[in-house]
C-alpha atoms as one frame of an Amber mdcrd trajectory, in Angstrom:
protein
 133.488  15.878   0.832 134.605  14.228  -2.155 130.572  12.195  -2.802 129.627
  16.030  -2.523 131.937  16.688  -5.690 129.844  14.706  -7.791 127.060  17.390
  -8.787 129.408  19.447 -10.823 131.159  16.986 -12.630 133.852  14.952 -13.033
 136.770  16.741 -12.621 135.666  18.173  -9.434 135.797  14.700  -8.398 139.252
  14.477  -9.844 140.246  17.442  -8.378 138.555  16.912  -5.033 139.887  13.264
  -4.768 143.441  14.560  -5.658 143.485  16.854  -2.660 142.379  14.690  -0.385
 144.143  11.787  -1.227 147.358  14.722  -0.807 146.733  16.090   1.880 146.533
  12.538   3.777 149.942  12.350   3.917 150.430  15.598   6.071 149.679  13.360
   9.496 151.657  10.773   8.521 154.794  12.583   7.909 154.054  14.652  11.101
 153.543  11.254  13.103 156.854   9.958  11.778 158.797  13.617  12.110 158.109
  13.108  16.028 159.481   9.934  15.995 162.548  10.719  14.649 162.741  13.603
  16.850 161.037  11.968  19.461 163.671   9.099  19.630 166.713  11.073  19.014
 165.697  13.005  22.036 165.896  10.064  24.447 168.252   7.620  23.069 169.886
   9.504  19.716 170.652   7.263  16.828 170.531   4.331  19.199 167.150   5.568
  19.888 166.075   5.797  15.807 167.797   1.950  15.240 165.754   0.713  17.848
 162.609   2.577  16.578 163.462   1.044  12.904 164.477  -2.602  14.416 160.702
  -2.314  16.337 159.269  -1.866  13.382 160.942  -3.885  10.942 160.560  -7.025
  13.644 157.038  -7.219  12.388 158.038  -7.245   9.011 156.120 -10.988   9.083
 152.960  -9.831   9.814 153.118  -7.047   7.367 153.985  -9.010   4.521 151.574
 -11.677   4.924 148.589  -8.860   4.930 150.063  -7.147   2.099 150.042 -10.650
   0.543 145.958 -10.857   1.522 144.593  -8.142  -1.471 146.497 -10.108  -4.394
 144.732 -13.402  -3.097 141.161 -12.500  -3.012 141.710 -10.155  -6.080 142.717
 -13.404  -7.572 139.450 -15.490  -5.783 137.574 -13.214  -7.095 138.225 -13.600
 -10.481 138.672 -17.445 -10.406 134.762 -16.725  -8.630 133.991 -14.698 -12.394
 135.738 -17.017 -14.473 133.816 -20.222 -12.761 130.293 -18.181 -13.621 129.581
 -19.204  -9.970 126.996 -17.098  -7.705 126.673 -13.544  -7.585 126.689 -13.938
  -3.849 129.941 -15.373  -4.419 131.526 -12.764  -6.232 129.904 -10.201  -3.852
 131.977 -11.580  -1.114 135.444 -11.458  -3.441 134.518  -8.230  -3.467 134.739
  -7.204   0.006 137.386  -9.654   0.769 138.971  -7.885  -2.224 138.647  -4.054
  -0.817 139.824  -5.513   2.301 142.621  -6.594   0.974 143.254  -3.437  -1.077
 143.074  -1.263   2.360 145.777  -4.064   4.012 148.330  -2.932   1.031 147.906
   0.473   1.928 148.381   0.161   5.120 151.362  -2.220   4.778 153.119   0.965
   2.120 152.810   3.697   4.769 153.811   1.578   7.477 157.443  -0.091   5.199
 157.915   3.424   4.271 158.376   4.657   7.878 160.816   1.165   9.023 162.427
   3.005   5.842 163.101   6.002   6.662 164.143   4.686  10.330 166.555   2.349
   8.591 168.315   4.605   6.044 168.986   7.151   8.983 170.113   4.428  11.529
 172.450   3.246   8.132 173.589   7.016   7.440 174.446   7.639  11.027 176.857
   4.203  10.718 177.985   5.316   7.702 178.780   8.642   9.715 180.461   7.290
  12.268 183.180   4.551  10.193 183.771   6.381   7.408 184.716   9.525  10.023
 183.071  11.738   7.320 181.681  15.084   9.052 180.235  17.032   5.886 177.194
  14.525   5.845 174.123  16.911   7.581 171.385  14.295   6.508 172.468  12.095
   8.875 171.391  14.464  11.259 168.072  13.504  13.252 167.227  17.668  13.191
 168.316  17.816   9.986 166.807  15.318   7.671 162.735  15.701  10.044 163.143
  19.290   8.386 163.641  17.738   4.946 161.138  15.859   4.713 157.952  18.397
   6.613 159.824  20.486   4.139 159.134  18.286   1.324 155.523  17.764   2.307
 154.848  21.587   2.306 154.701  22.150  -1.038 152.336  18.954  -1.628 150.068
  19.994   1.606 149.773  23.839   0.283 149.230  22.359  -3.569 146.415  19.538
  -2.014 144.646  22.824  -0.448 144.980  25.008  -3.475 143.425  22.229  -5.290
 140.585  22.277  -2.911 139.953  25.023  -2.975 138.844  25.452  -6.817 136.713
  22.640  -6.409 134.965  24.980  -3.549 134.983  27.250  -5.850 133.503  25.088
  -8.634 130.783  23.974  -6.762 129.544  27.557  -5.743 128.944  28.284  -9.182
């Protein structure tokens, strides 16, 4: 889809890329909302906290894979500055691309665990302080907020993709 937009020019490529990038948040949000609601249905706030701890327990591996990208990028820079053979630069470029992918995966994982952890902290705050008016700590309300925040991005992405299709049809 993005490669087909190249035929009509750079503007449609940008529109198509933004649309596809924005629409990619939909599956992530759906999984996150389902996780929150499922953990809440199974064990309440304790289930959500355990899911957050489970995600955070792999933090060492996540940070290690996140650090892979800059290391591979630095290796490519060193290979270029040292005037090494072209095959060395090709190898470091491939490793750099893999590093960018692992970094993107790590970011999504970190965001998901942060949402679950913040929900657990909100519930702990509500319990200790006795404040009952903090509705965002309710897993169903927070799930609705997250899902609702995703909807404008989804509709904007669908609009952009429609504009690109119309521009490509001209």
